[in-house]
PDB file of C-alpha atoms and ligand atoms in Angstrom:
ATOM      1  CA  MET P  29      -8.446  35.406  -7.499  1.00  0.00           C
ATOM      2  CA  SER P  30      -9.018  36.071  -3.911  1.00  0.00           C
ATOM      3  CA  ILE P  31      -7.050  38.668  -1.795  1.00  0.00           C
ATOM      4  CA  SER P  32      -8.229  38.451   1.707  1.00  0.00           C
ATOM      5  CA  LYS P  33      -6.778  40.187   4.931  1.00  0.00           C
ATOM      6  CA  ARG P  34      -3.949  37.618   4.863  1.00  0.00           C
ATOM      7  CA  GLY P  35      -2.771  39.261   1.540  1.00  0.00           C
ATOM      8  CA  ILE P  36      -1.762  38.005  -1.629  1.00  0.00           C
ATOM      9  CA  PHE P  37      -0.528  34.666  -0.437  1.00  0.00           C
ATOM     10  CA  ASP P  38      -4.313  33.553  -0.309  1.00  0.00           C
ATOM     11  CA  ALA P  39      -4.480  33.589  -4.080  1.00  0.00           C
ATOM     12  CA  ALA P  40      -2.500  30.446  -4.072  1.00  0.00           C
ATOM     13  CA  GLN P  41      -4.731  29.008  -1.430  1.00  0.00           C
ATOM     14  CA  SER P  42      -7.808  29.762  -3.282  1.00  0.00           C
ATOM     15  CA  ILE P  43      -9.666  26.767  -5.313  1.00  0.00           C
ATOM     16  CA  GLU P  44      -8.783  28.578  -8.622  1.00  0.00           C
ATOM     17  CA  GLY P  45      -5.018  29.303  -7.581  1.00  0.00           C
ATOM     18  CA  ILE P  46      -4.688  25.644  -6.536  1.00  0.00           C
ATOM     19  CA  LEU P  47      -6.317  24.443  -9.783  1.00  0.00           C
ATOM     20  CA  GLN P  48      -3.902  26.508 -11.890  1.00  0.00           C
ATOM     21  CA  ILE P  49      -0.604  25.638 -10.019  1.00  0.00           C
ATOM     22  CA  ASP P  50      -1.304  21.999  -9.353  1.00  0.00           C
ATOM     23  CA  SER P  51      -2.765  21.176 -12.869  1.00  0.00           C
ATOM     24  CA  LYS P  52       0.703  22.281 -14.145  1.00  0.00           C
ATOM     25  CA  ARG P  53       2.514  20.222 -11.542  1.00  0.00           C
ATOM     26  CA  LEU P  54       0.483  17.065 -12.330  1.00  0.00           C
ATOM     27  CA  GLU P  55       0.881  17.784 -16.109  1.00  0.00           C
ATOM     28  CA  ALA P  56       4.748  17.843 -15.614  1.00  0.00           C
ATOM     29  CA  ALA P  57       5.046  14.984 -13.171  1.00  0.00           C
ATOM     30  CA  LEU P  58       2.744  12.420 -14.729  1.00  0.00           C
ATOM     31  CA  SER P  59       2.661  13.441 -18.348  1.00  0.00           C
ATOM     32  CA  LEU P  60      -1.011  14.144 -18.232  1.00  0.00           C
ATOM     33  CA  ASP P  61      -2.764  16.363 -20.754  1.00  0.00           C
ATOM     34  CA  ALA P  62      -3.871  19.800 -19.296  1.00  0.00           C
ATOM     35  CA  ARG P  63      -7.592  18.822 -19.282  1.00  0.00           C
ATOM     36  CA  THR P  64      -7.128  15.600 -17.306  1.00  0.00           C
ATOM     37  CA  ALA P  65      -4.595  17.203 -14.847  1.00  0.00           C
ATOM     38  CA  ARG P  66      -7.162  19.922 -14.150  1.00  0.00           C
ATOM     39  CA  ILE P  67     -10.083  17.434 -13.727  1.00  0.00           C
ATOM     40  CA  GLU P  68      -7.874  15.345 -11.203  1.00  0.00           C
ATOM     41  CA  VAL P  69      -7.071  18.359  -9.099  1.00  0.00           C
ATOM     42  CA  GLN P  70     -10.717  19.324  -9.250  1.00  0.00           C
ATOM     43  CA  ILE P  71     -11.633  15.887  -7.999  1.00  0.00           C
ATOM     44  CA  LEU P  72      -9.005  15.925  -5.152  1.00  0.00           C
ATOM     45  CA  LEU P  73     -10.599  19.225  -4.039  1.00  0.00           C
ATOM     46  CA  GLN P  74     -14.114  18.037  -4.279  1.00  0.00           C
ATOM     47  CA  THR P  75     -13.111  14.972  -2.092  1.00  0.00           C
ATOM     48  CA  LEU P  76     -11.306  17.098   0.424  1.00  0.00           C
ATOM     49  CA  LEU P  77     -14.064  19.721   0.810  1.00  0.00           C
ATOM     50  CA  ASN P  78     -16.869  17.122   0.422  1.00  0.00           C
ATOM     51  CA  VAL P  79     -18.531  19.181  -2.326  1.00  0.00           C
ATOM     52  CA  ASN P  80     -19.598  18.441  -5.903  1.00  0.00           C
ATOM     53  CA  ARG P  81     -18.167  19.841  -9.149  1.00  0.00           C
ATOM     54  CA  ALA P  82     -20.705  22.629  -9.390  1.00  0.00           C
ATOM     55  CA  TYR P  83     -19.389  24.015  -5.974  1.00  0.00           C
ATOM     56  CA  VAL P  84     -15.958  23.930  -7.052  1.00  0.00           C
ATOM     57  CA  LEU P  85     -16.793  25.868 -10.327  1.00  0.00           C
ATOM     58  CA  THR P  86     -19.080  28.267  -8.480  1.00  0.00           C
ATOM     59  CA  TYR P  87     -16.781  29.171  -5.450  1.00  0.00           C
ATOM     60  CA  SER P  88     -13.448  29.179  -7.273  1.00  0.00           C
ATOM     61  CA  GLU P  89     -12.337  32.219  -5.105  1.00  0.00           C
ATOM     62  CA  ARG P  90     -12.851  30.374  -1.783  1.00  0.00           C
ATOM     63  CA  VAL P  91      -9.736  30.082   0.145  1.00  0.00           C
ATOM     64  CA  LEU P  92      -8.743  26.960   1.810  1.00  0.00           C
ATOM     65  CA  SER P  93      -8.086  27.121   5.548  1.00  0.00           C
ATOM     66  CA  ASP P  94      -4.625  26.115   6.722  1.00  0.00           C
ATOM     67  CA  ASP P  95      -5.896  22.673   7.847  1.00  0.00           C
ATOM     68  CA  GLU P  96      -7.769  22.107   4.530  1.00  0.00           C
ATOM     69  CA  LEU P  97      -4.651  23.115   2.647  1.00  0.00           C
ATOM     70  CA  SER P  98      -2.390  20.771   4.581  1.00  0.00           C
ATOM     71  CA  ARG P  99      -4.786  17.745   3.967  1.00  0.00           C
ATOM     72  CA  TYR P 100      -5.185  18.640   0.385  1.00  0.00           C
ATOM     73  CA  THR P 101      -1.406  18.842  -0.075  1.00  0.00           C
ATOM     74  CA  GLY P 102      -1.221  15.412   1.488  1.00  0.00           C
ATOM     75  CA  LEU P 103      -3.542  13.974  -1.319  1.00  0.00           C
ATOM     76  CA  ARG P 104      -1.939  15.983  -3.990  1.00  0.00           C
ATOM     77  CA  ASP P 105       1.524  14.744  -3.102  1.00  0.00           C
ATOM     78  CA  ARG P 106       0.472  11.204  -3.243  1.00  0.00           C
ATOM     79  CA  ARG P 107      -0.772  11.750  -6.662  1.00  0.00           C
ATOM     80  CA  LEU P 108       2.413  13.447  -7.669  1.00  0.00           C
ATOM     81  CA  GLN P 109       4.244  10.400  -6.590  1.00  0.00           C
ATOM     82  CA  GLY P 110       2.068   8.509  -9.286  1.00  0.00           C
ATOM     83  CA  GLU P 111      -0.402   6.808  -6.967  1.00  0.00           C
ATOM     84  CA  PRO P 112      -3.686   6.080  -8.794  1.00  0.00           C
ATOM     85  CA  ILE P 113      -6.476   8.608  -8.115  1.00  0.00           C
ATOM     86  CA  ALA P 114      -8.827   5.663  -7.366  1.00  0.00           C
ATOM     87  CA  TYR P 115      -6.584   4.549  -4.516  1.00  0.00           C
ATOM     88  CA  ILE P 116      -6.267   8.120  -3.172  1.00  0.00           C
ATOM     89  CA  LEU P 117     -10.095   8.623  -3.185  1.00  0.00           C
ATOM     90  CA  GLY P 118     -10.616   4.880  -2.068  1.00  0.00           C
ATOM     91  CA  GLU P 119     -13.352   4.335  -4.721  1.00  0.00           C
ATOM     92  CA  ARG P 120     -13.894   3.879  -8.415  1.00  0.00           C
ATOM     93  CA  GLU P 121     -17.252   3.883 -10.458  1.00  0.00           C
ATOM     94  CA  PHE P 122     -17.997   0.701 -12.332  1.00  0.00           C
ATOM     95  CA  TYR P 123     -21.261  -0.292 -14.137  1.00  0.00           C
ATOM     96  CA  GLY P 124     -22.820   2.706 -12.534  1.00  0.00           C
ATOM     97  CA  LEU P 125     -21.957   1.609  -9.056  1.00  0.00           C
ATOM     98  CA  ASN P 126     -19.443   2.972  -6.457  1.00  0.00           C
ATOM     99  CA  PHE P 127     -16.838   0.421  -5.419  1.00  0.00           C
ATOM    100  CA  ARG P 128     -14.537   0.824  -2.543  1.00  0.00           C
ATOM    101  CA  VAL P 129     -10.954   0.053  -3.802  1.00  0.00           C
ATOM    102  CA  THR P 130      -7.664  -0.236  -2.034  1.00  0.00           C
ATOM    103  CA  SER P 131      -4.077  -1.255  -3.021  1.00  0.00           C
ATOM    104  CA  ALA P 132      -5.080  -4.858  -2.398  1.00  0.00           C
ATOM    105  CA  THR P 133      -7.533  -4.757  -5.338  1.00  0.00           C
ATOM    106  CA  LEU P 134      -7.163  -4.116  -9.008  1.00  0.00           C
ATOM    107  CA  ILE P 135      -8.885  -0.849 -10.070  1.00  0.00           C
ATOM    108  CA  PRO P 136     -11.900  -1.907 -11.968  1.00  0.00           C
ATOM    109  CA  ARG P 137     -11.600  -0.972 -15.811  1.00  0.00           C
ATOM    110  CA  PRO P 138     -14.260   0.262 -18.063  1.00  0.00           C
ATOM    111  CA  ASP P 139     -13.197  -2.431 -20.540  1.00  0.00           C
ATOM    112  CA  THR P 140     -14.414  -5.044 -18.015  1.00  0.00           C
ATOM    113  CA  GLU P 141     -17.998  -3.714 -18.368  1.00  0.00           C
ATOM    114  CA  LEU P 142     -18.263  -5.714 -21.566  1.00  0.00           C
ATOM    115  CA  LEU P 143     -17.855  -8.984 -19.603  1.00  0.00           C
ATOM    116  CA  VAL P 144     -20.739  -7.898 -17.273  1.00  0.00           C
ATOM    117  CA  GLU P 145     -22.912  -6.982 -20.307  1.00  0.00           C
ATOM    118  CA  LEU P 146     -22.310 -10.422 -21.835  1.00  0.00           C
ATOM    119  CA  ALA P 147     -22.802 -12.276 -18.622  1.00  0.00           C
ATOM    120  CA  LEU P 148     -26.256 -10.492 -18.094  1.00  0.00           C
ATOM    121  CA  GLN P 149     -27.254 -11.508 -21.512  1.00  0.00           C
ATOM    122  CA  GLN P 150     -26.901 -15.173 -20.327  1.00  0.00           C
ATOM    123  CA  ILE P 151     -28.954 -14.689 -17.092  1.00  0.00           C
ATOM    124  CA  SER P 152     -32.662 -14.485 -17.590  1.00  0.00           C
ATOM    125  CA  GLN P 153     -34.523 -12.084 -15.225  1.00  0.00           C
ATOM    126  CA  ARG P 154     -36.459 -14.942 -13.679  1.00  0.00           C
ATOM    127  CA  GLY P 155     -35.599 -18.172 -12.215  1.00  0.00           C
ATOM    128  CA  LEU P 156     -32.356 -19.167 -10.251  1.00  0.00           C
ATOM    129  CA  CYS P 157     -29.046 -18.836 -12.076  1.00  0.00           C
ATOM    130  CA  ARG P 158     -25.805 -19.857 -10.325  1.00  0.00           C
ATOM    131  CA  VAL P 159     -22.952 -17.623 -11.247  1.00  0.00           C
ATOM    132  CA  LEU P 160     -19.256 -17.889 -10.289  1.00  0.00           C
ATOM    133  CA  ASP P 161     -16.932 -14.939 -10.663  1.00  0.00           C
ATOM    134  CA  MET P 162     -13.212 -16.051 -10.340  1.00  0.00           C
ATOM    135  CA  GLY P 163     -10.744 -13.496  -9.140  1.00  0.00           C
ATOM    136  CA  THR P 164     -13.292 -11.121  -7.962  1.00  0.00           C
ATOM    137  CA  GLY P 165     -10.998  -8.472  -6.529  1.00  0.00           C
ATOM    138  CA  SER P 166     -13.137  -5.577  -5.335  1.00  0.00           C
ATOM    139  CA  GLY P 167     -16.198  -7.593  -6.483  1.00  0.00           C
ATOM    140  CA  ALA P 168     -16.862  -5.274  -9.538  1.00  0.00           C
ATOM    141  CA  ILE P 169     -18.114  -7.983 -11.773  1.00  0.00           C
ATOM    142  CA  ALA P 170     -19.848 -10.389  -9.294  1.00  0.00           C
ATOM    143  CA  LEU P 171     -21.649  -7.518  -7.528  1.00  0.00           C
ATOM    144  CA  SER P 172     -22.572  -5.708 -10.665  1.00  0.00           C
ATOM    145  CA  ILE P 173     -24.305  -8.889 -11.836  1.00  0.00           C
ATOM    146  CA  ALA P 174     -25.911  -9.587  -8.433  1.00  0.00           C
ATOM    147  CA  HIS P 175     -27.189  -6.001  -8.411  1.00  0.00           C
ATOM    148  CA  VAL P 176     -28.773  -6.164 -11.833  1.00  0.00           C
ATOM    149  CA  ARG P 177     -30.137  -9.807 -11.440  1.00  0.00           C
ATOM    150  CA  PRO P 178     -31.396 -10.311  -7.838  1.00  0.00           C
ATOM    151  CA  ASN P 179     -32.597 -13.729  -8.962  1.00  0.00           C
ATOM    152  CA  ALA P 180     -28.915 -14.748  -9.533  1.00  0.00           C
ATOM    153  CA  ASP P 181     -27.016 -16.665  -6.808  1.00  0.00           C
ATOM    154  CA  VAL P 182     -23.445 -15.431  -7.244  1.00  0.00           C
ATOM    155  CA  VAL P 183     -20.352 -16.935  -5.727  1.00  0.00           C
ATOM    156  CA  ALA P 184     -17.083 -14.820  -6.054  1.00  0.00           C
ATOM    157  CA  VAL P 185     -13.664 -16.210  -5.224  1.00  0.00           C
ATOM    158  CA  ASP P 186     -10.270 -14.728  -4.806  1.00  0.00           C
ATOM    159  CA  ALA P 187      -6.945 -16.065  -3.452  1.00  0.00           C
ATOM    160  CA  SER P 188      -6.358 -12.760  -1.613  1.00  0.00           C
ATOM    161  CA  LYS P 189      -7.885 -12.372   1.643  1.00  0.00           C
ATOM    162  CA  ALA P 190      -7.148  -8.657   1.553  1.00  0.00           C
ATOM    163  CA  ALA P 191      -9.143  -8.224  -1.669  1.00  0.00           C
ATOM    164  CA  LEU P 192     -11.974 -10.280  -0.239  1.00  0.00           C
ATOM    165  CA  LEU P 193     -12.262  -7.994   2.648  1.00  0.00           C
ATOM    166  CA  VAL P 194     -12.826  -5.109   0.304  1.00  0.00           C
ATOM    167  CA  ALA P 195     -15.332  -7.041  -1.739  1.00  0.00           C
ATOM    168  CA  SER P 196     -17.280  -7.845   1.499  1.00  0.00           C
ATOM    169  CA  GLU P 197     -17.357  -4.066   2.270  1.00  0.00           C
ATOM    170  CA  ASN P 198     -18.689  -3.456  -1.175  1.00  0.00           C
ATOM    171  CA  ILE P 199     -21.416  -6.097  -0.541  1.00  0.00           C
ATOM    172  CA  LEU P 200     -22.516  -4.073   2.538  1.00  0.00           C
ATOM    173  CA  ARG P 201     -22.321  -0.806   0.640  1.00  0.00           C
ATOM    174  CA  LEU P 202     -24.537  -2.047  -2.150  1.00  0.00           C
ATOM    175  CA  ASN P 203     -26.816  -3.904   0.470  1.00  0.00           C
ATOM    176  CA  LEU P 204     -26.620  -7.357  -1.674  1.00  0.00           C
ATOM    177  CA  SER P 205     -27.858 -10.520  -0.153  1.00  0.00           C
ATOM    178  CA  ASN P 206     -27.308 -12.833  -3.210  1.00  0.00           C
ATOM    179  CA  VAL P 207     -23.412 -12.935  -3.204  1.00  0.00           C
ATOM    180  CA  ARG P 208     -21.286 -15.269  -1.289  1.00  0.00           C
ATOM    181  CA  LEU P 209     -17.477 -14.823  -1.021  1.00  0.00           C
ATOM    182  CA  LEU P 210     -14.896 -17.588  -0.690  1.00  0.00           C
ATOM    183  CA  GLN P 211     -11.173 -17.579  -0.468  1.00  0.00           C
ATOM    184  CA  SER P 212      -9.984 -20.126  -2.964  1.00  0.00           C
ATOM    185  CA  ASP P 213      -6.990 -20.984  -5.347  1.00  0.00           C
ATOM    186  CA  TRP P 214      -9.237 -21.033  -8.351  1.00  0.00           C
ATOM    187  CA  PHE P 215     -11.628 -24.034  -7.958  1.00  0.00           C
ATOM    188  CA  ALA P 216      -9.816 -25.494  -4.924  1.00  0.00           C
ATOM    189  CA  ALA P 217     -12.543 -24.617  -2.443  1.00  0.00           C
ATOM    190  CA  LEU P 218     -15.459 -25.288  -4.816  1.00  0.00           C
ATOM    191  CA  ALA P 219     -15.548 -29.199  -4.702  1.00  0.00           C
ATOM    192  CA  GLY P 220     -18.945 -30.374  -5.709  1.00  0.00           C
ATOM    193  CA  GLU P 221     -20.313 -26.894  -6.600  1.00  0.00           C
ATOM    194  CA  HIS P 222     -21.841 -26.536 -10.165  1.00  0.00           C
ATOM    195  CA  PHE P 223     -22.660 -23.270 -12.025  1.00  0.00           C
ATOM    196  CA  ASP P 224     -24.722 -22.096 -15.084  1.00  0.00           C
ATOM    197  CA  LEU P 225     -22.104 -19.398 -15.744  1.00  0.00           C
ATOM    198  CA  ILE P 226     -18.508 -18.875 -14.847  1.00  0.00           C
ATOM    199  CA  VAL P 227     -17.039 -15.466 -15.621  1.00  0.00           C
ATOM    200  CA  SER P 228     -13.444 -14.409 -14.873  1.00  0.00           C
ATOM    201  CA  ASN P 229     -11.134 -11.371 -15.469  1.00  0.00           C
ATOM    202  CA  PRO P 230      -8.035 -13.278 -14.335  1.00  0.00           C
ATOM    203  CA  PRO P 231      -4.415 -11.927 -14.362  1.00  0.00           C
ATOM    204  CA  TYR P 232      -3.362 -11.977 -18.021  1.00  0.00           C
ATOM    205  CA  ILE P 233      -0.299  -9.775 -18.482  1.00  0.00           C
ATOM    206  CA  GLU P 234       2.985 -11.290 -19.624  1.00  0.00           C
ATOM    207  CA  MET P 235       5.470 -11.494 -16.503  1.00  0.00           C
ATOM    208  CA  ASP P 236       8.105  -9.259 -18.262  1.00  0.00           C
ATOM    209  CA  ASP P 237       5.650  -6.736 -19.943  1.00  0.00           C
ATOM    210  CA  VAL P 238       7.160  -3.166 -19.408  1.00  0.00           C
ATOM    211  CA  HIS P 239       3.652  -1.896 -18.639  1.00  0.00           C
ATOM    212  CA  LEU P 240       3.749  -3.532 -15.355  1.00  0.00           C
ATOM    213  CA  LYS P 241       6.440  -0.831 -14.291  1.00  0.00           C
ATOM    214  CA  LEU P 242       4.406   2.199 -15.670  1.00  0.00           C
ATOM    215  CA  GLY P 243       1.749   4.544 -14.588  1.00  0.00           C
ATOM    216  CA  ASP P 244      -1.136   3.376 -12.179  1.00  0.00           C
ATOM    217  CA  VAL P 245      -0.326  -0.319 -12.861  1.00  0.00           C
ATOM    218  CA  ARG P 246       2.827  -0.258 -10.749  1.00  0.00           C
ATOM    219  CA  PHE P 247       0.746   0.455  -7.697  1.00  0.00           C
ATOM    220  CA  GLU P 248      -1.618  -2.393  -8.439  1.00  0.00           C
ATOM    221  CA  PRO P 249      -0.978  -6.033  -6.877  1.00  0.00           C
ATOM    222  CA  LEU P 250       1.193  -8.004  -9.273  1.00  0.00           C
ATOM    223  CA  SER P 251      -0.807 -11.107  -8.243  1.00  0.00           C
ATOM    224  CA  ALA P 252      -3.864  -9.435  -9.898  1.00  0.00           C
ATOM    225  CA  LEU P 253      -1.968  -8.659 -13.154  1.00  0.00           C
ATOM    226  CA  ALA P 254       0.750 -10.978 -14.336  1.00  0.00           C
ATOM    227  CA  SER P 255       0.414 -14.650 -15.318  1.00  0.00           C
ATOM    228  CA  GLY P 256       3.481 -16.401 -16.484  1.00  0.00           C
ATOM    229  CA  ALA P 257       5.675 -15.900 -19.711  1.00  0.00           C
ATOM    230  CA  ASP P 258       2.753 -15.540 -22.051  1.00  0.00           C
ATOM    231  CA  GLY P 259       0.085 -14.066 -19.552  1.00  0.00           C
ATOM    232  CA  LEU P 260      -2.023 -17.127 -20.084  1.00  0.00           C
ATOM    233  CA  ASP P 261      -1.044 -19.338 -17.060  1.00  0.00           C
ATOM    234  CA  ASP P 262      -4.149 -18.655 -14.972  1.00  0.00           C
ATOM    235  CA  ILE P 263      -6.430 -19.063 -17.880  1.00  0.00           C
ATOM    236  CA  ARG P 264      -4.873 -22.452 -18.646  1.00  0.00           C
ATOM    237  CA  ARG P 265      -5.249 -23.446 -14.874  1.00  0.00           C
ATOM    238  CA  ILE P 266      -8.984 -22.330 -14.792  1.00  0.00           C
ATOM    239  CA  LEU P 267      -9.633 -24.270 -18.030  1.00  0.00           C
ATOM    240  CA  ARG P 268      -8.314 -27.514 -16.423  1.00  0.00           C
ATOM    241  CA  ASP P 269     -11.215 -27.606 -14.085  1.00  0.00           C
ATOM    242  CA  ALA P 270     -13.917 -25.295 -15.520  1.00  0.00           C
ATOM    243  CA  LYS P 271     -15.977 -28.024 -17.240  1.00  0.00           C
ATOM    244  CA  ASN P 272     -16.195 -30.088 -14.045  1.00  0.00           C
ATOM    245  CA  HIS P 273     -17.973 -27.103 -12.382  1.00  0.00           C
ATOM    246  CA  LEU P 274     -20.277 -26.057 -15.202  1.00  0.00           C
ATOM    247  CA  LYS P 275     -23.808 -27.558 -15.572  1.00  0.00           C
ATOM    248  CA  ALA P 276     -24.585 -29.030 -18.957  1.00  0.00           C
ATOM    249  CA  GLY P 277     -24.850 -26.251 -21.379  1.00  0.00           C
ATOM    250  CA  GLY P 278     -23.340 -23.789 -19.061  1.00  0.00           C
ATOM    251  CA  TRP P 279     -21.064 -20.910 -20.209  1.00  0.00           C
ATOM    252  CA  LEU P 280     -17.582 -19.861 -19.530  1.00  0.00           C
ATOM    253  CA  MET P 281     -16.403 -16.194 -20.233  1.00  0.00           C
ATOM    254  CA  PHE P 282     -12.896 -14.682 -19.992  1.00  0.00           C
ATOM    255  CA  GLU P 283     -11.721 -11.154 -20.200  1.00  0.00           C
ATOM    256  CA  HIS P 284      -8.118 -11.194 -21.672  1.00  0.00           C
ATOM    257  CA  GLY P 285      -5.504  -9.010 -23.353  1.00  0.00           C
ATOM    258  CA  TYR P 286      -5.964  -7.040 -26.600  1.00  0.00           C
ATOM    259  CA  ASP P 287      -3.805  -9.596 -28.469  1.00  0.00           C
ATOM    260  CA  GLN P 288      -4.753 -12.919 -26.650  1.00  0.00           C
ATOM    261  CA  ALA P 289      -8.403 -13.689 -28.351  1.00  0.00           C
ATOM    262  CA  LEU P 290      -7.062 -16.155 -30.790  1.00  0.00           C
ATOM    263  CA  ARG P 291      -4.914 -18.071 -28.306  1.00  0.00           C
ATOM    264  CA  VAL P 292      -7.711 -18.199 -25.712  1.00  0.00           C
ATOM    265  CA  ARG P 293     -10.193 -19.379 -28.276  1.00  0.00           C
ATOM    266  CA  GLN P 294      -7.723 -22.272 -29.142  1.00  0.00           C
ATOM    267  CA  LEU P 295      -7.301 -23.024 -25.342  1.00  0.00           C
ATOM    268  CA  MET P 296     -10.949 -23.056 -24.848  1.00  0.00           C
ATOM    269  CA  GLN P 297     -11.645 -25.381 -27.707  1.00  0.00           C
ATOM    270  CA  GLN P 298      -8.786 -27.707 -26.623  1.00  0.00           C
ATOM    271  CA  ALA P 299     -10.541 -27.861 -23.214  1.00  0.00           C
ATOM    272  CA  GLY P 300     -13.759 -29.070 -24.980  1.00  0.00           C
ATOM    273  CA  PHE P 301     -15.791 -25.932 -25.124  1.00  0.00           C
ATOM    274  CA  THR P 302     -17.884 -25.391 -28.242  1.00  0.00           C
ATOM    275  CA  ASN P 303     -19.553 -22.275 -29.789  1.00  0.00           C
ATOM    276  CA  VAL P 304     -16.262 -20.410 -28.832  1.00  0.00           C
ATOM    277  CA  THR P 305     -16.445 -16.842 -29.888  1.00  0.00           C
ATOM    278  CA  SER P 306     -14.710 -13.478 -28.977  1.00  0.00           C
ATOM    279  CA  ALA P 307     -16.639 -10.148 -28.489  1.00  0.00           C
ATOM    280  CA  ARG P 308     -15.301  -6.730 -29.048  1.00  0.00           C
ATOM    281  CA  ASP P 309     -15.054  -3.755 -26.724  1.00  0.00           C
ATOM    282  CA  LEU P 310     -15.877  -0.203 -27.559  1.00  0.00           C
ATOM    283  CA  SER P 311     -12.436   0.335 -29.089  1.00  0.00           C
ATOM    284  CA  GLY P 312     -13.127  -2.706 -31.444  1.00  0.00           C
ATOM    285  CA  ILE P 313     -10.665  -4.962 -29.693  1.00  0.00           C
ATOM    286  CA  GLU P 314     -11.501  -8.526 -29.020  1.00  0.00           C
ATOM    287  CA  ARG P 315     -11.735  -8.423 -25.195  1.00  0.00           C
ATOM    288  CA  VAL P 316     -13.979 -11.296 -24.016  1.00  0.00           C
ATOM    289  CA  THR P 317     -13.922 -14.887 -25.232  1.00  0.00           C
ATOM    290  CA  ARG P 318     -16.713 -17.283 -24.287  1.00  0.00           C
ATOM    291  CA  GLY P 319     -17.695 -20.836 -24.962  1.00  0.00           C
ATOM    292  CA  HIS P 320     -20.418 -23.435 -24.031  1.00  0.00           C
ATOM    293  CA  ALA P 321     -19.653 -26.380 -21.793  1.00  0.00           C
TER     294      ALA P 321
HETATM  295  C1  LIG S 420      -7.337  -8.763 -13.067  1.00  0.00           C
HETATM  296  S1  LIG S 420      -7.766  -8.965 -11.316  1.00  0.00           S
HETATM  297  C2  LIG S 420      -9.544  -8.877 -11.541  1.00  0.00           C
HETATM  298  C3  LIG S 420     -10.303  -8.171 -10.389  1.00  0.00           C
HETATM  299  C4  LIG S 420     -11.785  -7.954 -10.563  1.00  0.00           C
HETATM  300  N1  LIG S 420     -12.501  -9.104 -10.951  1.00  0.00           N
HETATM  301  C5  LIG S 420     -11.977  -6.871 -11.677  1.00  0.00           C
HETATM  302  O1  LIG S 420     -12.318  -7.213 -12.700  1.00  0.00           O
HETATM  303  O2  LIG S 420     -11.749  -5.675 -11.361  1.00  0.00           O
HETATM  304  C6  LIG S 420      -7.529 -10.664 -11.039  1.00  0.00           C
HETATM  305  C7  LIG S 420      -7.881 -11.270  -9.674  1.00  0.00           C
HETATM  306  O3  LIG S 420      -7.569 -12.622  -9.510  1.00  0.00           O
HETATM  307  C8  LIG S 420      -7.016 -12.857  -8.364  1.00  0.00           C
HETATM  308  N2  LIG S 420      -6.328 -14.110  -8.389  1.00  0.00           N
HETATM  309  C9  LIG S 420      -4.972 -14.308  -8.719  1.00  0.00           C
HETATM  310  N3  LIG S 420      -4.631 -15.597  -8.623  1.00  0.00           N
HETATM  311  C10 LIG S 420      -5.665 -16.145  -8.235  1.00  0.00           C
HETATM  312  C11 LIG S 420      -5.888 -17.571  -7.879  1.00  0.00           C
HETATM  313  N4  LIG S 420      -4.877 -18.478  -7.879  1.00  0.00           N
HETATM  314  N5  LIG S 420      -7.087 -17.926  -7.357  1.00  0.00           N
HETATM  315  C12 LIG S 420      -8.126 -17.080  -7.141  1.00  0.00           C
HETATM  316  N6  LIG S 420      -7.954 -15.732  -7.446  1.00  0.00           N
HETATM  317  C13 LIG S 420      -6.804 -15.312  -7.861  1.00  0.00           C
HETATM  318  C14 LIG S 420      -6.371 -11.663  -7.802  1.00  0.00           C
HETATM  319  O4  LIG S 420      -6.178 -11.661  -6.432  1.00  0.00           O
HETATM  320  C15 LIG S 420      -7.204 -10.464  -8.456  1.00  0.00           C
HETATM  321  O5  LIG S 420      -8.169 -10.157  -7.530  1.00  0.00           O
END
C-alpha cells in the first residue's frame, strides 16, 4: 500500500486499500460473495477513473485525490444502498452491445439473449423482414436484432415514454437506421400494421411475488416486471391481438418465467397458434415459447 507525504491515511485512499475495505462493506451490506464484491468495487473505480481493468490491477498503489475519492464514495454509497450496478454505471452489455439503461428501463438480462438468438434464426440475411418488439424497454432485443440483420425493418413499442427516450438514445449510440420506436399500449398504435415476426419479453412476474421486493429488482419499474395475479395478464392481452398483426406463417415468440412454459404453450394454442414449442436457456430452463400464426 502507498504511504505518501500525507502519511498512513493514504493507504485507505489507494486503489488496493479501497478494494480491500469496500469489498468487505459490499459483501456485508448486500450479501455478495467476496469475488463479486471485489469485482464491483473494481468496476466502480474503473468507471470513476475512466480506466480499464488492467490499469486498476497494475496501479493498485495509486492514491485517489480528494475529489476522486469523494466522487467514488458517492457511487459506492449508492451501491451500498442496493442500487443495481447497471443503474449506477448507466449501462449494461447485452448481446455484445453496450446499452444505456436508467431506472425507467428494465436492466437487460443474459437470459433474454436466447430470445434474440431464436428471432435471428427466423430472419434470413437477405430480403425485407418486418419485426415487432413489444415492450422494448432500453431496446435491447429490437436493437440487437436490427444490428445483426440490417435487412430487418424493426418496430419497437413500449407504453413508457421514459423507456422509449432511453431506447432512442441507444439507437443513436449504435447508429441504427432500421428501427422505429412507437409509444403504444401493446397493439393500440399499430392498426393496420403486419409483421413477419413478433417478439416480446413482457412483464411476467406474479404481482405478489416476494422477489419484487428483493435485490436489484426492487429498483426496476414495477410496470416492466409484474403482470397480474399469475404473471400472465400481459401475455394474454398480447395474444388477443397478435394474430391480427402477423402475416400468414409469421412467428410469435415470448420470453416468460421459469415455471410458465406449459401455461404459455396452452395460451398460444388456445389463441390459434400452431407448432407451439418452448426452448431452454443455458441453465436448461424453458425460457422462450414460440408459435406459428
Ligand atoms: C420485462 S420488460 C422488457 C424490456 C426489454 N424488452 C428487455 O428485454 O430488456 C417489459 C417492458 O414492457 C413494457 N410494457 C409494460 N406494459 C406495457 C403495455 N401495456 N404496452 C407496451 N409496453 C408495455 C414495460 O414498460 C417494459 O419496458
